[in-house]
Amino acid sequence: MSNPNHFLTMLDYDQATVYDLLKDAQTMKKEVKEGIPHPHLKGKTLAMIFEKSSTRTRVSFEVGMLQLGGHALFLSSDDIQLGRGEPVSDTAKVLSGYVDGIMIRTFGHDRIEELSAHASIPVINGLTNEHHPCQVLADLMTIQEQKGKLEGLTAAYIGDGFNNMAHSLIQGLSLMGMHVQVASPEGYEPDSVIMEEAKDVADKHNGSLSFSYSPERAVQQADVIITDVWASMGNEAEQEQRLSDFKDFQVNEALTAHAKDDYIFLHCLPAHREEEVTAAIIDGPHSVVFEEAENRLHAQKAILKKLL
Ligand code: CP
Ligand code: NVA
């Protein structure tokens, strides 16, 4: 369900719009480094609803609004009536009368779809169980910054295929014409509808999308290697089972030996060293995870500027 007035998934915009957002993000990043202010959203207010924990999303959106000359309100679901069962639809209508945009981190993607259907203001996805587009926009910005381009690069995603990062990466990397190679254990394959749709998107943009159960095959000749936690927020009860199911999917030196010599490593963070990735990789010379985290700020400002 694509809707250009919101930002719910990586397929809400076309490739040209994503390139525009990345360009704007780079401009604002440069301005911050040079001490040039950019108060494009003076007097605007963003409500930030969190039904799950966050470090990067919370801080980058709050600081981003400040840098744009606006204001952000942190609304933990423990403190607002939503957490006590007030309907999402009522919350959407009420907030639409007060603020200029809503960013929400929640559980099922249907919840954000309902919120956006009842809001008369833009809604931004700060992570659902199924999608994490703000992170992937920052990932694209980081890859472009490091490699000088996106189109034609090979990116491998190793790990949980049925989570927010996997789905948004599959969509976002395919949209930018990259060759996307996903590997997950049996039982953790990406959503089949998302895969089918993204395959068409990849074809249309001279990219490709493939899935295998072999991490070695997926990282062959990769320019970019990406992983994520084995148990996402909400999967905590399955932690032990997942440690065993994912044990052959760790990103380590033996695996990265199959990639290009100058590959870069991305992880949205938080990371669990010696689980999905070894310390040697995430703290090593190929890792760009802190550049990636910093880019959340600038990529999201580009989204805020566009939507608010
Ligand atoms: N990557 C990411 O979204 O981090 P937080 O959970 O800290 O917001
Ligand atoms: N897949 C992870 C991403 C955290 C930013 C989770 O949902 O917990």
Coordinates of C-alpha atoms and ligand atoms in Angstrom, one line a residue:
M1 CA 0.0 0.0 0.0
S2 CA 2.1 2.9 -1.3
N3 CA 1.2 6.4 -0.1
P4 CA 3.5 9.3 -0.9
N5 CA 2.1 11.4 1.9
H6 CA 3.4 9.0 4.5
F7 CA 6.6 7.0 4.8
L8 CA 5.6 3.5 5.8
T9 CA 7.7 1.3 3.6
M10 CA 10.6 1.6 1.2
L11 CA 8.3 1.2 -1.8
D12 CA 6.2 4.3 -0.9
Y13 CA 8.5 6.4 -3.2
D14 CA 10.0 5.8 -6.6
Q15 CA 13.8 5.6 -7.3
A16 CA 14.1 9.3 -8.4
T17 CA 12.4 10.4 -5.1
V18 CA 14.8 8.3 -3.0
Y19 CA 17.8 9.8 -4.9
D20 CA 16.4 13.3 -4.2
L21 CA 16.0 12.5 -0.5
L22 CA 19.6 11.1 -0.4
K23 CA 20.9 14.3 -2.0
D24 CA 19.1 16.5 0.4
A25 CA 20.3 14.4 3.3
Q26 CA 23.9 14.8 2.1
T27 CA 23.5 18.6 1.8
M28 CA 22.1 18.9 5.3
K29 CA 24.9 16.6 6.7
K30 CA 27.5 18.9 5.1
E31 CA 25.7 22.0 6.5
V32 CA 25.8 20.6 10.0
K33 CA 29.5 19.8 9.7
E34 CA 30.1 23.4 8.4
G35 CA 27.9 24.9 11.2
I36 CA 25.4 26.2 8.7
P37 CA 21.9 26.1 10.2
H38 CA 18.9 24.8 8.2
P39 CA 15.7 25.7 9.9
H40 CA 13.3 24.4 7.2
L41 CA 10.6 23.4 9.7
K42 CA 10.4 26.4 11.9
G43 CA 7.4 26.1 14.3
K44 CA 6.5 22.6 13.2
T45 CA 5.9 19.8 15.7
L46 CA 6.5 16.0 15.4
A47 CA 4.8 13.6 17.8
M48 CA 7.0 10.5 18.4
I49 CA 5.1 7.5 19.7
F50 CA 7.2 4.6 21.0
E51 CA 5.6 1.3 21.8
K52 CA 9.1 -0.3 21.8
S53 CA 12.6 0.7 23.1
S54 CA 14.9 2.9 21.0
T55 CA 18.2 4.8 21.2
R56 CA 19.0 5.8 17.6
T57 CA 15.5 6.5 16.3
R58 CA 14.4 8.5 19.3
V59 CA 17.6 10.6 19.5
S60 CA 18.0 11.2 15.7
F61 CA 14.3 12.2 15.2
E62 CA 14.4 14.5 18.3
V63 CA 17.7 16.2 17.3
G64 CA 16.7 16.2 13.7
M65 CA 13.5 18.3 14.5
L66 CA 15.6 20.6 16.6
Q67 CA 18.1 21.1 13.8
L68 CA 15.2 21.9 11.4
G69 CA 14.0 24.5 13.8
G70 CA 10.9 22.5 15.0
H71 CA 10.1 20.6 18.0
A72 CA 9.6 16.9 18.8
L73 CA 7.5 15.3 21.6
F74 CA 8.5 11.9 23.0
L75 CA 5.4 9.9 23.7
S76 CA 6.1 6.6 25.3
S77 CA 3.1 4.3 25.1
D78 CA 3.5 3.7 28.9
D79 CA 2.6 7.4 29.4
I80 CA -0.2 8.0 26.9
Q81 CA -3.7 6.6 26.7
L82 CA -2.8 4.5 23.7
G83 CA -1.0 2.2 26.1
R84 CA -4.2 1.8 28.1
G85 CA -6.2 0.8 25.1
E86 CA -7.4 4.1 23.5
P87 CA -8.0 3.2 19.8
V88 CA -5.3 4.0 17.3
S89 CA -7.9 5.7 15.1
D90 CA -8.9 8.1 17.9
T91 CA -5.2 8.8 18.7
A92 CA -4.6 9.6 15.0
K93 CA -7.5 12.1 14.9
V94 CA -6.6 13.8 18.2
L95 CA -2.9 14.2 17.3
S96 CA -3.8 15.5 13.9
G97 CA -5.3 18.5 15.6
Y98 CA -2.2 19.3 17.5
V99 CA 1.0 18.4 15.6
D100 CA 2.3 18.5 12.0
G101 CA 3.5 14.8 11.8
I102 CA 3.6 11.6 13.7
M103 CA 6.5 9.2 13.9
I104 CA 5.6 5.8 15.4
R105 CA 7.5 2.7 16.5
T106 CA 5.1 -0.1 17.0
F107 CA 4.4 -3.9 16.6
G108 CA 2.2 -5.1 13.8
H109 CA 2.4 -3.1 10.5
D110 CA -1.4 -3.0 10.5
R111 CA -1.3 -0.7 13.4
I112 CA 0.7 2.0 11.5
E113 CA -1.6 1.5 8.5
E114 CA -4.6 2.1 10.7
L115 CA -2.9 5.2 12.2
S116 CA -2.1 6.7 8.8
A117 CA -5.6 5.9 7.5
H118 CA -7.1 8.1 10.3
A119 CA -4.5 10.8 10.5
S120 CA -4.8 14.0 8.4
I121 CA -1.1 14.6 8.8
P122 CA 2.0 12.6 7.6
V123 CA 2.9 9.4 9.4
I124 CA 6.5 8.1 9.5
N125 CA 7.4 4.5 10.3
G126 CA 10.0 4.4 13.0
L127 CA 9.9 0.6 12.9
T128 CA 7.2 -2.0 12.8
N129 CA 7.6 -5.8 13.1
E130 CA 7.6 -5.9 9.3
H131 CA 9.4 -2.8 8.1
H132 CA 12.1 -0.3 9.1
P133 CA 12.3 2.1 6.1
C134 CA 14.1 5.0 8.0
Q135 CA 17.0 2.7 8.8
V136 CA 17.2 1.6 5.2
L137 CA 17.2 5.1 3.8
A138 CA 20.2 5.8 6.1
D139 CA 21.8 2.5 4.9
L140 CA 21.4 3.6 1.3
M141 CA 23.0 7.0 2.1
T142 CA 25.9 5.2 3.8
I143 CA 26.5 2.8 0.9
Q144 CA 26.3 5.7 -1.6
E145 CA 28.7 7.7 0.5
Q146 CA 31.2 4.8 0.8
K147 CA 31.0 3.3 -2.7
G148 CA 30.1 6.4 -4.7
K149 CA 27.0 4.7 -6.2
L150 CA 24.2 2.3 -5.6
E151 CA 23.1 0.9 -8.9
G152 CA 24.9 -2.3 -9.9
L153 CA 26.4 -3.1 -6.5
T154 CA 26.0 -6.5 -4.9
A155 CA 24.6 -6.6 -1.4
A156 CA 24.2 -9.6 0.8
Y157 CA 21.8 -9.8 3.8
I158 CA 22.5 -12.7 6.1
G159 CA 20.1 -13.6 8.9
D160 CA 16.5 -13.4 9.9
G161 CA 14.7 -13.0 6.6
F162 CA 11.3 -12.5 8.2
N163 CA 12.0 -9.3 10.0
N164 CA 11.7 -5.5 9.5
M165 CA 15.3 -5.0 8.3
A166 CA 15.2 -7.9 5.9
H167 CA 12.0 -6.7 4.3
S168 CA 13.0 -3.0 4.1
L169 CA 16.4 -3.9 2.7
I170 CA 14.9 -6.3 0.1
Q171 CA 12.6 -3.4 -1.0
G172 CA 15.0 -0.5 -0.8
L173 CA 18.1 -2.2 -2.4
S174 CA 16.0 -3.6 -5.2
L175 CA 14.5 -0.2 -5.8
M176 CA 17.9 1.2 -6.3
G177 CA 18.9 -1.4 -8.9
M178 CA 21.3 -3.4 -6.7
H179 CA 21.9 -7.2 -6.8
V180 CA 20.4 -8.4 -3.6
Q181 CA 21.4 -11.8 -2.2
V182 CA 19.5 -13.0 0.9
A183 CA 20.4 -16.0 3.0
S184 CA 18.3 -17.2 6.0
P185 CA 17.8 -20.5 7.9
E186 CA 14.8 -22.6 7.1
G187 CA 11.7 -21.3 8.7
Y188 CA 13.0 -17.7 8.6
E189 CA 12.5 -16.9 4.9
P190 CA 11.4 -13.4 3.9
D191 CA 7.7 -12.8 3.4
S192 CA 6.8 -14.3 0.0
V193 CA 4.6 -11.3 -1.1
I194 CA 7.4 -8.8 -0.3
M195 CA 9.9 -11.0 -2.3
E196 CA 7.7 -11.3 -5.3
E197 CA 6.9 -7.6 -5.5
A198 CA 10.6 -6.7 -4.9
K199 CA 11.7 -9.1 -7.7
D200 CA 9.6 -7.1 -10.1
V201 CA 11.0 -3.8 -8.7
A202 CA 14.6 -5.1 -9.1
D203 CA 14.0 -6.3 -12.7
K204 CA 12.5 -2.9 -13.6
H205 CA 15.7 -1.2 -12.3
N206 CA 18.3 -3.6 -13.8
G207 CA 18.9 -5.2 -10.4
S208 CA 18.2 -8.7 -9.1
L209 CA 17.0 -10.4 -6.0
S210 CA 17.8 -13.9 -5.0
F211 CA 17.3 -16.1 -1.9
S212 CA 19.3 -19.1 -0.7
Y213 CA 19.8 -21.1 2.5
S214 CA 23.6 -20.7 2.1
P215 CA 25.3 -17.6 3.6
E216 CA 28.4 -18.5 1.6
R217 CA 26.5 -18.3 -1.6
A218 CA 24.8 -15.1 -0.7
V219 CA 28.1 -13.2 0.2
Q220 CA 29.9 -14.3 -3.1
Q221 CA 31.5 -11.1 -4.6
A222 CA 29.4 -8.9 -2.3
D223 CA 30.3 -5.2 -2.1
V224 CA 28.1 -4.8 1.0
I225 CA 27.3 -7.3 3.8
I226 CA 24.4 -6.6 6.1
T227 CA 23.0 -8.5 9.1
D228 CA 20.7 -7.9 12.0
V229 CA 19.9 -9.4 15.4
W230 CA 18.6 -13.0 15.4
A231 CA 15.8 -12.2 17.8
S232 CA 14.1 -8.8 17.2
M233 CA 12.1 -6.9 19.7
G234 CA 9.0 -9.0 20.4
N235 CA 10.9 -12.3 19.7
E236 CA 12.6 -12.4 23.1
A237 CA 10.8 -15.7 24.2
E238 CA 12.4 -17.4 21.1
Q239 CA 16.0 -16.3 21.9
E240 CA 17.4 -19.7 22.9
Q241 CA 15.8 -21.5 19.9
R242 CA 17.0 -18.8 17.5
L243 CA 20.6 -19.0 18.8
S244 CA 20.6 -22.6 17.7
D245 CA 18.7 -22.1 14.4
F246 CA 21.0 -19.2 13.3
K247 CA 24.3 -20.6 14.4
D248 CA 25.6 -21.2 10.8
F249 CA 24.6 -17.6 9.8
Q250 CA 27.1 -15.6 11.8
V251 CA 29.0 -12.9 9.9
N252 CA 32.6 -13.7 10.6
E253 CA 36.0 -13.8 8.9
A254 CA 35.4 -17.2 7.3
L255 CA 32.2 -15.9 5.7
T256 CA 33.4 -12.5 4.6
A257 CA 36.3 -14.1 2.9
H258 CA 33.8 -14.9 0.0
A259 CA 33.0 -11.2 -0.4
K260 CA 35.0 -8.6 -2.4
D261 CA 38.2 -7.4 -0.8
D262 CA 36.8 -3.9 -0.3
Y263 CA 33.3 -4.9 1.0
I264 CA 31.7 -2.8 3.7
F265 CA 29.7 -4.1 6.7
L266 CA 26.5 -2.6 7.9
H267 CA 24.3 -3.3 10.9
C268 CA 21.4 -1.2 12.0
L269 CA 22.4 -1.7 15.7
P270 CA 21.9 -2.7 18.5
A271 CA 24.3 -5.6 17.8
H272 CA 25.1 -8.7 19.7
R273 CA 28.8 -9.4 19.3
E274 CA 29.7 -13.1 18.8
E275 CA 26.1 -13.9 17.9
E276 CA 25.1 -12.5 14.5
V277 CA 28.5 -10.9 14.0
T278 CA 31.9 -11.3 15.5
A279 CA 33.7 -8.4 17.2
A280 CA 36.5 -8.8 14.6
I281 CA 34.0 -7.8 11.8
I282 CA 31.8 -5.2 13.5
D283 CA 34.8 -3.4 15.1
G284 CA 37.1 -4.1 12.1
P285 CA 38.2 -2.1 9.1
H286 CA 35.3 -3.0 6.8
S287 CA 32.6 -1.9 9.3
V288 CA 30.8 1.4 8.7
V289 CA 28.1 0.9 11.4
F290 CA 28.7 4.2 13.2
E291 CA 28.7 6.2 10.0
E292 CA 25.4 4.4 9.3
A293 CA 24.0 5.3 12.7
E294 CA 25.0 9.0 12.2
N295 CA 23.3 9.0 8.8
R296 CA 19.9 8.2 10.5
L297 CA 19.9 11.9 11.6
H298 CA 20.4 13.4 8.1
A299 CA 18.3 10.9 6.1
Q300 CA 15.3 11.4 8.5
K301 CA 15.6 15.2 8.2
A302 CA 15.2 14.8 4.5
I303 CA 12.0 12.8 5.1
L304 CA 10.7 15.3 7.6
K305 CA 11.5 18.2 5.3
K306 CA 9.7 16.4 2.4
L307 CA 6.6 15.4 4.4
L308 CA 6.1 18.2 7.0
Ligands
CP1 N1 18.6 1.0 14.5 C1 17.6 1.4 15.3 O1 16.5 1.6 14.9 O2 18.0 1.6 16.6 P1 17.1 2.0 17.8 O3 16.3 0.7 18.1 O4 18.1 2.3 18.9 O5 16.2 3.1 17.5
NVA2 N1 15.2 -6.2 13.8 C1 15.5 -5.3 15.0 C2 15.8 -4.0 14.6 C3 16.2 -3.0 15.7 C4 16.5 -1.6 15.2 C5 14.3 -5.3 15.9 O1 13.2 -5.2 15.4 O2 14.4 -5.4 17.1

